[in-house]
Amino acid sequence: MIFNGKQRIWSEYQKEIPDDHYFYVRSCIRQNFFPASEKTFLDIVQNRLGLDFFETEHHTTCGGIAYHSDSIPQETLMTIVARQFALMTDAGYKNYVASCITSFGIYTETLETWRHYPELETKVRESLWKATKREFNKPEYLAHASDVIYKLRDRIATASVNRLVNKKTGEPLKVVEHIGCHYSKMFPSKGVGGAEYPYVLTGMIEAWGGEIIDYPERRHCCGFGFRQYLVKANRGYSLSNTHKKFESMKPFKPDMIITNCPGCPYFLDRWQYVISEMEGKTYGENSQGIPVFTYEEVAGLVLGYDPWDLGLQIHQTGVEPLLDKMGIIYNKADKYKL
Amino acid sequence: MNKQVLVIGGGPAGLEAAGQLENLGYKAYIVEKSDKLGGHLLKWDRLFPESISAAETLQKLLEPVGHITTFLDCTVVSVSKTGEHFSVQLSNDATLNVSAIIVSAGFSLFPAEKKEEYGYNIYNRVITSADLEDFFKTGSDSRIQNPKSVGFVHCVGSRDEKACNRQCSKVCCITAVKQACEIKEQYPDADIYCFYMDLRMYGRGYEDLYLEAQSKYGIRFIRGRVSEVAEDETGKLVIKAEDTLSSKPLKITLDLLVLMVGMIKNADNENLSSLLNTRLGDDGFFQSASPILRSTEGEIAGIFFAGASTGPKTLPESINEAKASALAIHGYLSKQK
Amino acid sequence: MPATLFKTFKDIIADCLIHVQIFKKNILLGYMHFSIAFGWFMLILVGHIEVMIYTPQRNGVLYYPVFFRYFVMETHETLRGSFFFFLMDLSLLLVLTGIGLAIYKRFHSRILGMRRTTKLRLGDKIALYSLWAIFPLRLLAESFTANISGGSFLTISINHLLNAFVTNPDHILPVWWGYSWALGLFLFALPFSRYMHIPTEILLIVLRNAGIKSSVSRDGYAESEIYSCSRCGICIDACPMTSKKRNIKFSSVYFIRLLRRRSTESLATADKCLMCNKCVDACPVGIDSTRLKLLKRQEMHVRSRTDYEYLQSIENKIDATDSVLYYAGCMTHLTPAIYKSLFKILKSANIKYTFLDIDGSICCGRPLFMSGDKESAKELINKNRELIRSSGCKTLILSCPICYKFFKEEYKLDGIDIVHHSVYINNLLTSGNIKLHKGIGSFVFHDPCELGRGSGIYNEPRELLSAIGIVKEASQEKNLSICCGGSLGSLTLSFSEREQIAKSSLNSLLTNNPDKLITACPLCLKSFSTYNTIPTRDIAQIVSENLI
Amino acid sequence: MIDFGYSLTSSSRISLDNINQKKLKKITAVEPDFLKCMACGSCAASCSAGNFTKVNLRMVILLLNRGMEKEAIALIEGCMLCGKCTLVCPRGINTRNLIINILKIYKEV
């Protein structure tokens, strides 16, 4: 691996991320899968770093899951998106931050579609007006929440209590980063670091002391793929894709996986259990599984949050061996506290 | 006094054209932007399809131009045409008054880094065809360590609209076959694979070399474009492609991957064409007056082309075009008073 | 039975003693073999007669007749034997001329009609040189003692000559020893040499005439064929593969030698063979080496690796109850001009026909059979037979000689007339059903291996062609015809080797500058038209072009 | 082991890392023409057996080179060895010897 080469590519894919004043929208499924992640995110940016993040209860789904499952057409989707933008406009914000990768992809796709086909934007504005009597401005900046943490990675590092290193040996932890497909594969220029070598999570890991491993199936989808999981007949296909990734990362002996997408951590986490039950095959050191984290959870750990406040007890694959490795003190009994 | 002709670009086409013009009784000047005459030929070891030495070929091309005035490290700054004469100012402050100009500015190699998924300059064992040719010439490249398996990726930066190059670079197919045979000669135990979209073996002797590559050297050809490259835990390259003949995705682990970089327009073609008041085609190469009957002539009287300035060409094609261009100039200047 | 016995006796005399077959090939070569074999036979026969007459008490002592002159002194009785002395000297002279020719042949085989002879191995060399030595030594020995134990025109004359130089009778002994050693050495080397054919050939003739055939490459009959091979090398020149001195090691003589030595390499040689049968036709001993090769292939190629389950789903829907049935076969589908021309001829003769494999052929099975996979071939035979039987046809026309030979020999289609299109068209001509325009064009006819040597059809195509134009001769034709190189018999012959064969065959065909090359096999047509300098046509094509 | 009602599906991906090089070397040794195929498809187009079933020599050569031996055998065991492919092959590949040896080396009986 030639590090300079990657740095050169990273330097070509830098996106502008505003400093403050964000309109923050949550993810539909993350709130079920990893409910503490978004809470942690807001706690870090609002309370720890004192930034302005606005939330509204009127925000709905972006329509992404329905769209990618072929349940609604693109025009419907764009009208839903337009409504979210109207909420932002009403609240007086210009910087739009999505917690969900699918949403981020949907927003990017919608804005790009309007750029190429302005007549569609006009049509959507009309539809939105007819339906809700709302008007909107397009966001000036669109970011994914991981972009924000990426931007803040050094501030977090400065305030860090724990680092991504093996406390005993002092060696950096080996970290697999997994980027949601819709982050930059559709529009490479919209993601930090582009599509082939995304830097958004890598930047965090580097800043927090870990070592990124680049394994052959790094670019491969986590296996969720909407229809592949949602339709039971296809579920084996979803599982097989995840299996393929684990087989590929296995020889690199990763300590942990960090992700920036709602579905990925869920499937990378849960499918490990399914594979072990189905095939008798387990991954990770001492066959304890490879713990999978959202970037907010990792940021939380670095900043010294209590693991159980981060919702790590909800993970299928146990995180304790890693916490021990990092030298994080936690109360075992608290794991099952409500 | 003899009529004077400016040759822009001192590669094989420029050298041949200048030599021919001198033979025809004109005074030629060569302007070369690098510090050496010879262009891309300087970097070649052996030439396809018959393994002729590039150095000897260049030597022969240089012989007749020994006494021709040559400006190295020099570019054209401005050109003004008055009547039938061009007044050309060079970056070294010299001013030339010439009756005709040959644009033999050639081509550039596609920067392999642009195909990020192939990992050139990111993975240690990914090299370009130019690097490999340099290895054959100099015998050393730290990335080539007794490889047991080698892959060649055809059409890197060619026939690729996403890389902003729609054109076929013509020479890469046969170069890949040539280099595959050569590397097999150096490393007889190596398994060698060529990943191609189409094999364009159009020239004399090319098909023979292709057959020899298969039957004598056992080189395997896989019809499918490499989609991505990664490193495994030992640093070997993992290559993914579709084997389009069996309609199945394919994976192979290799010790060395050679990217067959294509021929693309020079970045300064645009500048040069505006100085000369000529047109560029959609592909960024110079546009001649007529692609069939007047392929060496520009639309402006007195401007001529030779070699790859008007699109990818093989070496013999470039040299023949240089001869044709010199003859066209002779015809043009003979009509002048 | 007496007829077989008589034939066997006649064959033994003709082939083993007189060598009629070799005489047919080349008189000098024939004489060489005849002189040695017959002369030596006479020496033995007369020698025994002498013993019986003069020393009846020694009758039955094996060595006695051989060294008769050494043991017997000249007595009054020997005078009566001057007739035998003369006979013995004459036979010895006969043998010596043969030996002389044999020695000469070693250096200039071409004079005796052979471009190439076989390379000798140690056993052969010992036997050969001792054979060469036996008779000159015998002459010398008998000449030395001619004044003591009698002699005739040859030995007495030499005796006189010798007496002028050698006076000491002690010098006589080494020569007799020499003769004795040479003979002993020869007999000792015989089983290890090619001269084993001398005794074995008699056995082979007996077995062959008894109608025995071999079923594996090393059974009794096969052994008798293998040991009967005299390695004369006539098959080397006959073999189309050996043109330009290539592939000599693959000719039948070496195959048989490998077989005799039980070498595993014999399979590679068997696989290479075109199976054109030219060597079998030329073999003076009549060894069916092609069959031996086929047997070898059958033994070595593992069977039942094919799967013809799909044949069962092909319906028997062809009806040819009131027409002739035509089967193009695989190859003719690549040369549609052949069947189109044939159909034109049939139409002009008002003959109704049905095209059995219009939608594609099931192979006749001969290519598989020749590859050694007899069992798989049977499956194809069965399906084709089923299709043909269910069609209800009475006549089956084939345009591919490969199919033709196989249908004739293996299909057991009793009651159905199987005929090659060249013969069928010729019959139409002779019966007046078609009329042809005779022009001035000249043709040479290439006999396809499977039609000519394979099926014995030489004359009908030529008759047919002579109704259209002038038939010119090729330098080697009919049973000597050279394979086109395309033969499916060979499994391993490469493309370039086949090209060589096609070109050498064309060389022979074009000797007399014909206007067109005519053949009667789709494979030959394809092979020749690639390299031919004059037009190549199938016989059906040329006939259809000249229909009136 | 739990049955979840779905299972891992095997990948259709060809891995050139795991192919049986020994067998490939063997087939190349007995019939070097194996290397000469340029996948034009003439053999399959003219195939007598291919008329009735899925025999396809072009594909067989390809599949063997990709290590898909079983699939290859399924496409060649219906061959009748008629030799049409030898005749039409533009590179003069000795197809019959190739087929015989493919079956010999790759098909277990």
PDB file of N, CA and C in Angstrom, chain D residues 71-101:
ATOM      1  N   GLU D  71     -19.062 -28.451 -15.173  1.00  0.00           N
ATOM      2  CA  GLU D  71     -19.875 -27.774 -16.176  1.00  0.00           C
ATOM      3  C   GLU D  71     -19.323 -28.054 -17.570  1.00  0.00           C
ATOM      4  N   ALA D  72     -18.004 -28.104 -17.669  1.00  0.00           N
ATOM      5  CA  ALA D  72     -17.373 -28.360 -18.964  1.00  0.00           C
ATOM      6  C   ALA D  72     -17.735 -29.752 -19.477  1.00  0.00           C
ATOM      7  N   ILE D  73     -17.640 -30.725 -18.587  1.00  0.00           N
ATOM      8  CA  ILE D  73     -17.922 -32.102 -18.992  1.00  0.00           C
ATOM      9  C   ILE D  73     -19.361 -32.225 -19.496  1.00  0.00           C
ATOM     10  N   ALA D  74     -20.281 -31.530 -18.819  1.00  0.00           N
ATOM     11  CA  ALA D  74     -21.685 -31.597 -19.229  1.00  0.00           C
ATOM     12  C   ALA D  74     -21.871 -31.070 -20.648  1.00  0.00           C
ATOM     13  N   LEU D  75     -20.936 -30.235 -21.094  1.00  0.00           N
ATOM     14  CA  LEU D  75     -21.072 -29.651 -22.424  1.00  0.00           C
ATOM     15  C   LEU D  75     -20.287 -30.429 -23.484  1.00  0.00           C
ATOM     16  N   ILE D  76     -19.649 -31.525 -23.086  1.00  0.00           N
ATOM     17  CA  ILE D  76     -18.846 -32.225 -24.095  1.00  0.00           C
ATOM     18  C   ILE D  76     -19.167 -33.718 -24.165  1.00  0.00           C
ATOM     19  N   GLU D  77     -19.820 -34.245 -23.139  1.00  0.00           N
ATOM     20  CA  GLU D  77     -20.000 -35.707 -23.149  1.00  0.00           C
ATOM     21  C   GLU D  77     -20.992 -36.170 -24.207  1.00  0.00           C
ATOM     22  N   GLY D  78     -21.729 -35.241 -24.799  1.00  0.00           N
ATOM     23  CA  GLY D  78     -22.641 -35.627 -25.879  1.00  0.00           C
ATOM     24  C   GLY D  78     -21.977 -35.601 -27.246  1.00  0.00           C
ATOM     25  N   CYS D  79     -20.679 -35.264 -27.277  1.00  0.00           N
ATOM     26  CA  CYS D  79     -19.953 -35.170 -28.556  1.00  0.00           C
ATOM     27  C   CYS D  79     -19.912 -36.521 -29.251  1.00  0.00           C
ATOM     28  N   MET D  80     -20.143 -36.486 -30.570  1.00  0.00           N
ATOM     29  CA  MET D  80     -20.131 -37.738 -31.340  1.00  0.00           C
ATOM     30  C   MET D  80     -18.810 -37.926 -32.087  1.00  0.00           C
ATOM     31  N   LEU D  81     -17.887 -36.977 -31.864  1.00  0.00           N
ATOM     32  CA  LEU D  81     -16.543 -37.070 -32.431  1.00  0.00           C
ATOM     33  C   LEU D  81     -16.530 -37.061 -33.962  1.00  0.00           C
ATOM     34  N   CYS D  82     -17.549 -36.450 -34.562  1.00  0.00           N
ATOM     35  CA  CYS D  82     -17.678 -36.520 -36.025  1.00  0.00           C
ATOM     36  C   CYS D  82     -16.588 -35.740 -36.740  1.00  0.00           C
ATOM     37  N   GLY D  83     -16.019 -34.721 -36.080  1.00  0.00           N
ATOM     38  CA  GLY D  83     -14.885 -34.020 -36.684  1.00  0.00           C
ATOM     39  C   GLY D  83     -15.245 -32.776 -37.479  1.00  0.00           C
ATOM     40  N   LYS D  84     -16.517 -32.395 -37.479  1.00  0.00           N
ATOM     41  CA  LYS D  84     -16.879 -31.175 -38.215  1.00  0.00           C
ATOM     42  C   LYS D  84     -16.128 -29.969 -37.656  1.00  0.00           C
ATOM     43  N   CYS D  85     -15.993 -29.935 -36.336  1.00  0.00           N
ATOM     44  CA  CYS D  85     -15.331 -28.792 -35.706  1.00  0.00           C
ATOM     45  C   CYS D  85     -13.878 -28.676 -36.156  1.00  0.00           C
ATOM     46  N   THR D  86     -13.220 -29.818 -36.358  1.00  0.00           N
ATOM     47  CA  THR D  86     -11.834 -29.779 -36.835  1.00  0.00           C
ATOM     48  C   THR D  86     -11.785 -29.072 -38.179  1.00  0.00           C
ATOM     49  N   LEU D  87     -12.776 -29.388 -38.997  1.00  0.00           N
ATOM     50  CA  LEU D  87     -12.799 -28.819 -40.341  1.00  0.00           C
ATOM     51  C   LEU D  87     -13.066 -27.327 -40.346  1.00  0.00           C
ATOM     52  N   VAL D  88     -13.920 -26.869 -39.441  1.00  0.00           N
ATOM     53  CA  VAL D  88     -14.296 -25.454 -39.492  1.00  0.00           C
ATOM     54  C   VAL D  88     -13.397 -24.569 -38.641  1.00  0.00           C
ATOM     55  N   CYS D  89     -12.597 -25.159 -37.771  1.00  0.00           N
ATOM     56  CA  CYS D  89     -11.782 -24.338 -36.871  1.00  0.00           C
ATOM     57  C   CYS D  89     -10.786 -23.497 -37.666  1.00  0.00           C
ATOM     58  N   PRO D  90     -10.867 -22.169 -37.544  1.00  0.00           N
ATOM     59  CA  PRO D  90      -9.967 -21.324 -38.330  1.00  0.00           C
ATOM     60  C   PRO D  90      -8.511 -21.438 -37.898  1.00  0.00           C
ATOM     61  N   ARG D  91      -8.284 -21.983 -36.713  1.00  0.00           N
ATOM     62  CA  ARG D  91      -6.902 -22.114 -36.255  1.00  0.00           C
ATOM     63  C   ARG D  91      -6.415 -23.547 -36.318  1.00  0.00           C
ATOM     64  N   GLY D  92      -7.192 -24.393 -36.986  1.00  0.00           N
ATOM     65  CA  GLY D  92      -6.738 -25.763 -37.197  1.00  0.00           C
ATOM     66  C   GLY D  92      -6.525 -26.542 -35.915  1.00  0.00           C
ATOM     67  N   ILE D  93      -7.322 -26.264 -34.910  1.00  0.00           N
ATOM     68  CA  ILE D  93      -7.178 -27.004 -33.654  1.00  0.00           C
ATOM     69  C   ILE D  93      -7.600 -28.449 -33.872  1.00  0.00           C
ATOM     70  N   ASN D  94      -6.795 -29.349 -33.378  1.00  0.00           N
ATOM     71  CA  ASN D  94      -7.112 -30.768 -33.499  1.00  0.00           C
ATOM     72  C   ASN D  94      -8.181 -31.101 -32.454  1.00  0.00           C
ATOM     73  N   THR D  95      -9.393 -30.737 -32.780  1.00  0.00           N
ATOM     74  CA  THR D  95     -10.467 -30.765 -31.781  1.00  0.00           C
ATOM     75  C   THR D  95     -10.782 -32.166 -31.291  1.00  0.00           C
ATOM     76  N   ARG D  96     -10.687 -33.158 -32.181  1.00  0.00           N
ATOM     77  CA  ARG D  96     -11.103 -34.500 -31.770  1.00  0.00           C
ATOM     78  C   ARG D  96     -10.156 -35.050 -30.703  1.00  0.00           C
ATOM     79  N   ASN D  97      -8.879 -34.876 -30.942  1.00  0.00           N
ATOM     80  CA  ASN D  97      -7.923 -35.358 -29.936  1.00  0.00           C
ATOM     81  C   ASN D  97      -8.112 -34.601 -28.635  1.00  0.00           C
ATOM     82  N   LEU D  98      -8.427 -33.317 -28.776  1.00  0.00           N
ATOM     83  CA  LEU D  98      -8.658 -32.494 -27.595  1.00  0.00           C
ATOM     84  C   LEU D  98      -9.850 -33.044 -26.808  1.00  0.00           C
ATOM     85  N   ILE D  99     -10.928 -33.325 -27.512  1.00  0.00           N
ATOM     86  CA  ILE D  99     -12.151 -33.794 -26.847  1.00  0.00           C
ATOM     87  C   ILE D  99     -11.916 -35.154 -26.178  1.00  0.00           C
ATOM     88  N   ILE D 100     -11.288 -36.052 -26.912  1.00  0.00           N
ATOM     89  CA  ILE D 100     -11.015 -37.380 -26.348  1.00  0.00           C
ATOM     90  C   ILE D 100     -10.239 -37.234 -25.049  1.00  0.00           C
ATOM     91  N   ASN D 101      -9.241 -36.358 -25.083  1.00  0.00           N
ATOM     92  CA  ASN D 101      -8.387 -36.229 -23.903  1.00  0.00           C
ATOM     93  C   ASN D 101      -9.039 -35.441 -22.778  1.00  0.00           C
TER      94      ASN D 101
END
